[in-house]
PDB file of N, CA and C in Angstrom:
ATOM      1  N   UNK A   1     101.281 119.206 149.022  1.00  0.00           N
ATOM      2  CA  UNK A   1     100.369 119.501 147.928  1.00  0.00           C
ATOM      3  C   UNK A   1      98.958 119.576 148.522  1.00  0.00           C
ATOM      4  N   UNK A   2      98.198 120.311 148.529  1.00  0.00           N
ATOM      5  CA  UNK A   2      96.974 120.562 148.843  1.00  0.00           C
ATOM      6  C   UNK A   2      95.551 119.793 148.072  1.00  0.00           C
ATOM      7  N   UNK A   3      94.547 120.400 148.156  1.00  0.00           N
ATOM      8  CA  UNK A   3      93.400 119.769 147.226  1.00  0.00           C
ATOM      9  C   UNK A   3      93.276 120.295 146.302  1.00  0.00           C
ATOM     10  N   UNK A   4      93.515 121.576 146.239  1.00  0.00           N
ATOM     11  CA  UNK A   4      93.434 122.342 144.388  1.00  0.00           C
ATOM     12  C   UNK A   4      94.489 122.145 143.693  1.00  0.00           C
ATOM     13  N   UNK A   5      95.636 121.793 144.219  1.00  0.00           N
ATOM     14  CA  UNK A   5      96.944 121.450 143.508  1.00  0.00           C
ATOM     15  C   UNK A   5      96.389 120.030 142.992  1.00  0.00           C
ATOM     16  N   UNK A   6      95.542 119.172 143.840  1.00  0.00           N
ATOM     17  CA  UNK A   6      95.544 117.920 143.048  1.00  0.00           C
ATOM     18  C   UNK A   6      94.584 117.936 141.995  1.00  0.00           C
ATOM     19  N   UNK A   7      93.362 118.498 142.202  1.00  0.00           N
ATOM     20  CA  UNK A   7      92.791 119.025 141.883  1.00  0.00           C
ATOM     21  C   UNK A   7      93.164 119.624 139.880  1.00  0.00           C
ATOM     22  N   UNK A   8      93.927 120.128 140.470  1.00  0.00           N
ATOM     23  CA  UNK A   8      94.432 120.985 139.090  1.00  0.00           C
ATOM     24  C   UNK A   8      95.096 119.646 138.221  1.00  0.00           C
ATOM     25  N   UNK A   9      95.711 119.034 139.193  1.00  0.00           N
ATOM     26  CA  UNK A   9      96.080 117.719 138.270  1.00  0.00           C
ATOM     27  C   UNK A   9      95.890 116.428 137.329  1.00  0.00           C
ATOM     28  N   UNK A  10      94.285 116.253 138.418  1.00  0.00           N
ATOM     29  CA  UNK A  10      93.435 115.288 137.732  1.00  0.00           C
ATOM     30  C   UNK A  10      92.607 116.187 136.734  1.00  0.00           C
ATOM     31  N   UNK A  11      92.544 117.447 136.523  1.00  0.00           N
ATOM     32  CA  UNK A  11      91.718 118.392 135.581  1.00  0.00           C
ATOM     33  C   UNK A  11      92.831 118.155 134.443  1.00  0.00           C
ATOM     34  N   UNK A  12      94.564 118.395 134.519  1.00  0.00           N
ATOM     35  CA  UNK A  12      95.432 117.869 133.421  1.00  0.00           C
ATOM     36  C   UNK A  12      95.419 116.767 132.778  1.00  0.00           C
ATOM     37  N   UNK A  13      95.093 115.724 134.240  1.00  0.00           N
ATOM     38  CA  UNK A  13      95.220 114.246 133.745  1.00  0.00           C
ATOM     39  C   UNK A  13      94.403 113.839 132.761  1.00  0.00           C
ATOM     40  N   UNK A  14      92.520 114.729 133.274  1.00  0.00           N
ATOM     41  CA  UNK A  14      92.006 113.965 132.397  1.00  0.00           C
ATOM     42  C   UNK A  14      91.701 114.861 130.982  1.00  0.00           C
ATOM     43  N   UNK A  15      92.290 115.498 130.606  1.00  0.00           N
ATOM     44  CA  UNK A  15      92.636 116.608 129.780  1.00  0.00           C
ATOM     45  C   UNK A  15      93.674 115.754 128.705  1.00  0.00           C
ATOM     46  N   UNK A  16      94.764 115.270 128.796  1.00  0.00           N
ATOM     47  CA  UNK A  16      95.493 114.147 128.576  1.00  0.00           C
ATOM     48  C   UNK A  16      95.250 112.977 127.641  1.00  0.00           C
ATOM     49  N   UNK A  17      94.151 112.314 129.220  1.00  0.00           N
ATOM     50  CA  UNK A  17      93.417 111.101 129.044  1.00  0.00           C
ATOM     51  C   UNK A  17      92.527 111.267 127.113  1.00  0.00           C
ATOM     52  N   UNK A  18      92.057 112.571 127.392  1.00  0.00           N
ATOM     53  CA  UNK A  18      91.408 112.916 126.101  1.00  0.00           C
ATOM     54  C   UNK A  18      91.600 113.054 124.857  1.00  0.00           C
ATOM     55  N   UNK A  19      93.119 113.946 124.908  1.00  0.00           N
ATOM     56  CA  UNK A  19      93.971 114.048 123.817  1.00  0.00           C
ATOM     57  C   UNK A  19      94.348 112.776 123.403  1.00  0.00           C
ATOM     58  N   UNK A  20      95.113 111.882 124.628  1.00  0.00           N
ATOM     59  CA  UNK A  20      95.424 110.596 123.690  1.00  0.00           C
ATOM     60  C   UNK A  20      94.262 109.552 123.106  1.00  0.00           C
ATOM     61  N   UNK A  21      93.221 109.431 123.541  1.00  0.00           N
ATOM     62  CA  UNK A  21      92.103 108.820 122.602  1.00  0.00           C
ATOM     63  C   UNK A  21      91.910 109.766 121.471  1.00  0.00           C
ATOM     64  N   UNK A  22      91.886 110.605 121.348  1.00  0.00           N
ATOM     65  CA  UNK A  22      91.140 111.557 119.688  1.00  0.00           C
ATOM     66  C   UNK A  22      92.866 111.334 119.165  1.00  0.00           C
ATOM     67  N   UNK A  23      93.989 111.316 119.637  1.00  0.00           N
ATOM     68  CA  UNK A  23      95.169 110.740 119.110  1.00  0.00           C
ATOM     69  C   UNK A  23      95.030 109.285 118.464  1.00  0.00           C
ATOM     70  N   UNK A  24      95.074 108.307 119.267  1.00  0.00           N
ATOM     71  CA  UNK A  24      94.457 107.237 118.701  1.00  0.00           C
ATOM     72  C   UNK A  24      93.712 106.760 117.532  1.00  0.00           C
ATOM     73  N   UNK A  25      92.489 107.281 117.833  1.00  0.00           N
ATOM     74  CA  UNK A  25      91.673 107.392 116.601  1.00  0.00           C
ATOM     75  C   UNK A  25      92.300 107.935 115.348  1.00  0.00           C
ATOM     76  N   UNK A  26      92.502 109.046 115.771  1.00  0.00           N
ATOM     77  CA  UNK A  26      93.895 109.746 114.609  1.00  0.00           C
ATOM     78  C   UNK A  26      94.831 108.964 114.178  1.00  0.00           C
ATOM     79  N   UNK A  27      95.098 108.142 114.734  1.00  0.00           N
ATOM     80  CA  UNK A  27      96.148 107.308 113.664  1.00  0.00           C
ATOM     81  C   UNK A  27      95.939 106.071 113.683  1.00  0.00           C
ATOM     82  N   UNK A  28      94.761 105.470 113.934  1.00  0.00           N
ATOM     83  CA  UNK A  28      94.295 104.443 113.541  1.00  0.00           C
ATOM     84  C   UNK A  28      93.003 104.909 111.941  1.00  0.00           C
ATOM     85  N   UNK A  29      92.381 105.736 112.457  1.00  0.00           N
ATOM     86  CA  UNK A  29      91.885 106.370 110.736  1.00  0.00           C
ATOM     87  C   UNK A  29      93.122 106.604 109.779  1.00  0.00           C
ATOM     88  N   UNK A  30      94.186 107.248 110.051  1.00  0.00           N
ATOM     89  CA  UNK A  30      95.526 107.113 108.873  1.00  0.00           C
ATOM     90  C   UNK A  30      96.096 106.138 108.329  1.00  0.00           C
ATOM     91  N   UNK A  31      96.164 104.962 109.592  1.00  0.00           N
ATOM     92  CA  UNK A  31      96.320 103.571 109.013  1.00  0.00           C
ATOM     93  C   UNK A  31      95.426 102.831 108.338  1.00  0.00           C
ATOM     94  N   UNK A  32      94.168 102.897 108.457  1.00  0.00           N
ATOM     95  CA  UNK A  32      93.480 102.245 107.265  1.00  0.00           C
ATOM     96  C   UNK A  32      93.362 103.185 106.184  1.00  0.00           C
ATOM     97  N   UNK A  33      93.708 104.239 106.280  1.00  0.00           N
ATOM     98  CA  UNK A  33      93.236 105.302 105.033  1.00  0.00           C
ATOM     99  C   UNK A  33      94.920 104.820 104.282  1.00  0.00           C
ATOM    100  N   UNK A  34      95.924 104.653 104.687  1.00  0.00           N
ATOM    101  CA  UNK A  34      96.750 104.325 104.432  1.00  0.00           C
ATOM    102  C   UNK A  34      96.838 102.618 103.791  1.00  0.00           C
ATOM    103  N   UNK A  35      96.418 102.048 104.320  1.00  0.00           N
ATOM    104  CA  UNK A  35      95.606 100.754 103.589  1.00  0.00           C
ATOM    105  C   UNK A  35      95.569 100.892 102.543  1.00  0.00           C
ATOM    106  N   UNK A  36      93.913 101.839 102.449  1.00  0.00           N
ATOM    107  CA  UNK A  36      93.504 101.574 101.640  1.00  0.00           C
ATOM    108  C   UNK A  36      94.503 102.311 100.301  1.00  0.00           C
ATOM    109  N   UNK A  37      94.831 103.560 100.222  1.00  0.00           N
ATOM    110  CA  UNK A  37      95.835 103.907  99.410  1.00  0.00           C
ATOM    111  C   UNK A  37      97.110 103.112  98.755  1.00  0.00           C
ATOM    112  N   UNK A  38      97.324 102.242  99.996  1.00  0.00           N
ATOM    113  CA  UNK A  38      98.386 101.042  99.236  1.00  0.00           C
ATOM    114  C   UNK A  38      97.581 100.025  98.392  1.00  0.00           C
ATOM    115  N   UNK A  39      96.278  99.584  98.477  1.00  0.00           N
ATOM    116  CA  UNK A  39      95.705  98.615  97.558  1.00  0.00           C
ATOM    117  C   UNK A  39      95.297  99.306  96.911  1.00  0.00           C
ATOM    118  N   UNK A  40      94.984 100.933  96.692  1.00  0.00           N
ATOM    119  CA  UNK A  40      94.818 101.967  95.096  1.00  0.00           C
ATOM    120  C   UNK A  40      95.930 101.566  94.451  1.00  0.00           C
ATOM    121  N   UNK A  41      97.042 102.100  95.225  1.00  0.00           N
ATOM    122  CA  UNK A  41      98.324 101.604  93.956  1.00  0.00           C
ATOM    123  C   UNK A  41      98.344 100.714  93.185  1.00  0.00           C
ATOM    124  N   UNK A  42      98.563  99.506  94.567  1.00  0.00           N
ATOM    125  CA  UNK A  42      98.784  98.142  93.600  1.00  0.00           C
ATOM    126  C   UNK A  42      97.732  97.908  92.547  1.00  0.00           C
ATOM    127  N   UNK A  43      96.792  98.386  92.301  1.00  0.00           N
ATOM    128  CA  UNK A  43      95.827  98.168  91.271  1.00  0.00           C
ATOM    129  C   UNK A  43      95.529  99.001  90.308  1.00  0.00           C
ATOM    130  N   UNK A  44      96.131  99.959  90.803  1.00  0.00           N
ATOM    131  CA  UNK A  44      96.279 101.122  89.570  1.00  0.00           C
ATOM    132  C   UNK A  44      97.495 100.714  88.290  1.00  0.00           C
ATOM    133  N   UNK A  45      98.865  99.876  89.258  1.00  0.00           N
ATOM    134  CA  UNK A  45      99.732  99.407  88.967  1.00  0.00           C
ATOM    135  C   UNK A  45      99.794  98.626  88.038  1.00  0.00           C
ATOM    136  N   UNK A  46      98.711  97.474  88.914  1.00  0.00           N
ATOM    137  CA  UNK A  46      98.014  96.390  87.658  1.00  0.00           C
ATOM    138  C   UNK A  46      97.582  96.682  86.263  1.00  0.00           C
ATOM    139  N   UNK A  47      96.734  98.012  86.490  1.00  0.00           N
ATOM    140  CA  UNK A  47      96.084  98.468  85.203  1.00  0.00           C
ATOM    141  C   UNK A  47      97.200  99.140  84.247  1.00  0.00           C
ATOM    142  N   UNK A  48      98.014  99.681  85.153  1.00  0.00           N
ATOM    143  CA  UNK A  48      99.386 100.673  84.289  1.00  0.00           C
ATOM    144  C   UNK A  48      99.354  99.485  83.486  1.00  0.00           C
ATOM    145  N   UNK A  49     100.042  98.059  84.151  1.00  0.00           N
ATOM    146  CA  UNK A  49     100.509  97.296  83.460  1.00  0.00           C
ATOM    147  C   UNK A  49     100.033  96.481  81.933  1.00  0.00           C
ATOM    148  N   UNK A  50      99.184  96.567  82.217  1.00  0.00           N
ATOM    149  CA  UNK A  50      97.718  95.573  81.366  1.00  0.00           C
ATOM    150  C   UNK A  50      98.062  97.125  80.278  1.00  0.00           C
ATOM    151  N   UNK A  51      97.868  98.016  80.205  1.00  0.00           N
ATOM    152  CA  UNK A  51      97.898  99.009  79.573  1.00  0.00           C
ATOM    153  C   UNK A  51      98.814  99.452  78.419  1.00  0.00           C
ATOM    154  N   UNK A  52     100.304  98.853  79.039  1.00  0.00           N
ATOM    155  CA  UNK A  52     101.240  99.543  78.732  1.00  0.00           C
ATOM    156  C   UNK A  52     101.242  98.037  77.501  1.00  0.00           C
ATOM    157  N   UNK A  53     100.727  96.914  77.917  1.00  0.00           N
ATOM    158  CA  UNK A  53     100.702  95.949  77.323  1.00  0.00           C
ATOM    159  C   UNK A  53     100.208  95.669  75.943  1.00  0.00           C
ATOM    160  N   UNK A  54      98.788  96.617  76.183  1.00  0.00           N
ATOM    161  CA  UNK A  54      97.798  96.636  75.653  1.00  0.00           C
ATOM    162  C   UNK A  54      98.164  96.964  74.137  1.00  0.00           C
ATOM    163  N   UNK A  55      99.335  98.669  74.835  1.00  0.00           N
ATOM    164  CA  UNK A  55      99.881 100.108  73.980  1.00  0.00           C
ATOM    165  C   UNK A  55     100.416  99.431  72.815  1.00  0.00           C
ATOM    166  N   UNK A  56     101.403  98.066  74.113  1.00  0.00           N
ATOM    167  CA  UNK A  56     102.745  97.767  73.009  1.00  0.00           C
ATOM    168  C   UNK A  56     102.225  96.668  71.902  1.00  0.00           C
ATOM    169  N   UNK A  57     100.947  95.938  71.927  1.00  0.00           N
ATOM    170  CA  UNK A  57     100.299  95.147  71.116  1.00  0.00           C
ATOM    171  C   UNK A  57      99.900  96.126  69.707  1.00  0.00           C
ATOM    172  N   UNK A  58      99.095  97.275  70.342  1.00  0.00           N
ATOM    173  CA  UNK A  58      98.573  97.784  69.040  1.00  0.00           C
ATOM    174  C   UNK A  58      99.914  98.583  68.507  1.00  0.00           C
ATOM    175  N   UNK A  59     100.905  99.107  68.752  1.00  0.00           N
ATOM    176  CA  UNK A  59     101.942  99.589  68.049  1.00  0.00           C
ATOM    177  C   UNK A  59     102.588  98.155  67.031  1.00  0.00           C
ATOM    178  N   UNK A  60     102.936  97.076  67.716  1.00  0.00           N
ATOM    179  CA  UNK A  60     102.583  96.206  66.848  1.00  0.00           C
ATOM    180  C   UNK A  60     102.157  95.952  65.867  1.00  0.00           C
ATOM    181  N   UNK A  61     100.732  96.069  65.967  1.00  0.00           N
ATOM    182  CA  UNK A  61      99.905  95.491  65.263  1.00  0.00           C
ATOM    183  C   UNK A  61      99.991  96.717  63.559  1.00  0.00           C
ATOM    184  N   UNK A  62      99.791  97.815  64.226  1.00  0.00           N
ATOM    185  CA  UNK A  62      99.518  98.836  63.508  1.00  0.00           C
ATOM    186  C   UNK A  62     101.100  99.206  62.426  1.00  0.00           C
ATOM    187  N   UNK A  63     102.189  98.740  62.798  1.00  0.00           N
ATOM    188  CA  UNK A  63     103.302  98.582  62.248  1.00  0.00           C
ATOM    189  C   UNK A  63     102.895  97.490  61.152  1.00  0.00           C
ATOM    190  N   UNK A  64     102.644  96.389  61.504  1.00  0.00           N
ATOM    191  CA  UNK A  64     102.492  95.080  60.628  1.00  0.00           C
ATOM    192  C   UNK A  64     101.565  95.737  59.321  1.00  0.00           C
ATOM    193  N   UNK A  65     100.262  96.347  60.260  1.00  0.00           N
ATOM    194  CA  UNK A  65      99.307  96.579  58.950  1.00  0.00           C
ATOM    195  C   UNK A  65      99.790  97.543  57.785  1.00  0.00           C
ATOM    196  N   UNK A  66     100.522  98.496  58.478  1.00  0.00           N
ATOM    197  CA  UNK A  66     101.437  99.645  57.380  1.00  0.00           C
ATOM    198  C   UNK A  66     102.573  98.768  56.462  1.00  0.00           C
ATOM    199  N   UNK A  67     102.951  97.798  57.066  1.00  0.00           N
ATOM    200  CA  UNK A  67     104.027  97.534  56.447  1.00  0.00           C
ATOM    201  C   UNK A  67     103.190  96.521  55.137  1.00  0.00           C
ATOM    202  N   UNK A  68     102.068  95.776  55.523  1.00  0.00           N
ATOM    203  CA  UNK A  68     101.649  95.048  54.743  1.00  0.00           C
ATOM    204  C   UNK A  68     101.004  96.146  53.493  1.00  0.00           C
ATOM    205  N   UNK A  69     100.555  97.403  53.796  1.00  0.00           N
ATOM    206  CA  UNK A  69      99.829  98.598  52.928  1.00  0.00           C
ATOM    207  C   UNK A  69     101.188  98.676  52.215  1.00  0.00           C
ATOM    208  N   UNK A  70     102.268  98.898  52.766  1.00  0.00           N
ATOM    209  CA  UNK A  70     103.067  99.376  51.671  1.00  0.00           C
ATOM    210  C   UNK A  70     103.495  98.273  50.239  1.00  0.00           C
ATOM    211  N   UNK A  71     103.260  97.131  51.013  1.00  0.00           N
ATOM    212  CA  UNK A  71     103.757  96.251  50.284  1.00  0.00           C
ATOM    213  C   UNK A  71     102.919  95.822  49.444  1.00  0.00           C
ATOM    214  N   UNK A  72     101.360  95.986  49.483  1.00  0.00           N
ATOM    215  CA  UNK A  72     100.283  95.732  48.262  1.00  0.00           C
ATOM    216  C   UNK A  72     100.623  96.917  47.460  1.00  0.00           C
ATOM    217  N   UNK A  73     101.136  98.528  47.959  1.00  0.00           N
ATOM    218  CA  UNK A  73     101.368  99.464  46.901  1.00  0.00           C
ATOM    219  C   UNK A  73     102.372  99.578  46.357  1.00  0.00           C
ATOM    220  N   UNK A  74     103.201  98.851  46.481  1.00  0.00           N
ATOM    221  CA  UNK A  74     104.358  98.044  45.677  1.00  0.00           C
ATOM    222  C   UNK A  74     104.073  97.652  45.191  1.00  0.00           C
ATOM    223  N   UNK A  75     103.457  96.193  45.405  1.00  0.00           N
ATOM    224  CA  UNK A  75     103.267  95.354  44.469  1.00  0.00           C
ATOM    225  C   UNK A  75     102.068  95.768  43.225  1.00  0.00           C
ATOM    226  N   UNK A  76     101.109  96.990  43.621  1.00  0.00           N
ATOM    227  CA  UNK A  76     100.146  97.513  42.672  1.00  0.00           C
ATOM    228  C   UNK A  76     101.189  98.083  41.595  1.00  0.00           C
ATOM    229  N   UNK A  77     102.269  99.108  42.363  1.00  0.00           N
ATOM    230  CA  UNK A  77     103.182  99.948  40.949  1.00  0.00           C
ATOM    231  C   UNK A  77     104.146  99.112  40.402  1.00  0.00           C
ATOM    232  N   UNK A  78     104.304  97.766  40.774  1.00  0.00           N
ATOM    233  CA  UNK A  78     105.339  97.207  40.026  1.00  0.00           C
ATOM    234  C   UNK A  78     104.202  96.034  38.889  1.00  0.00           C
ATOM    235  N   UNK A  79     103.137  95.838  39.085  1.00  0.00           N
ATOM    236  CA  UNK A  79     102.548  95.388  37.958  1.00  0.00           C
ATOM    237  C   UNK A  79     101.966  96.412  36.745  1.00  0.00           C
TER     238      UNK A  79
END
């Protein structure tokens, strides 16, 4: 192997050397971006939850109050 053959090699090597750091970085920025996307969920999750909670209170609630309306307009047409 000569000097431009090596030459040509350490020009690959550090060609390489380069790609795998901007690689690196590349998937060390995905892993925290990935992070952070898993603690969006779980808290979006949270809120689904609190929400769905929230939904099933006022369907509740809003049942009770109809049922109590019907029953004063009952009790208005039966006096």
């Amino acid at each position: 192997m000569d000097a431009m053959a090596i030459a040509q090699l350490k020009r690959q090597m550090a060609w390489h050397a380069e790609e795998v750091s901007h690689l690196e970085r590349d998937v060390q920025s995905a892993e925290l971006a990935l992070e952070a996307g898993k603690k969006k969920v779980d808290e979006l999750k949270k809120k689904l939850v609190i929400s769905k909670r929230s939904l099933d209170q006022f369907k509740i609630d809003v049942m009770k109050a109809e049922e109590e309306l019907r029953r004063k307009a009952s009790d208005a047409r039966r006096r």
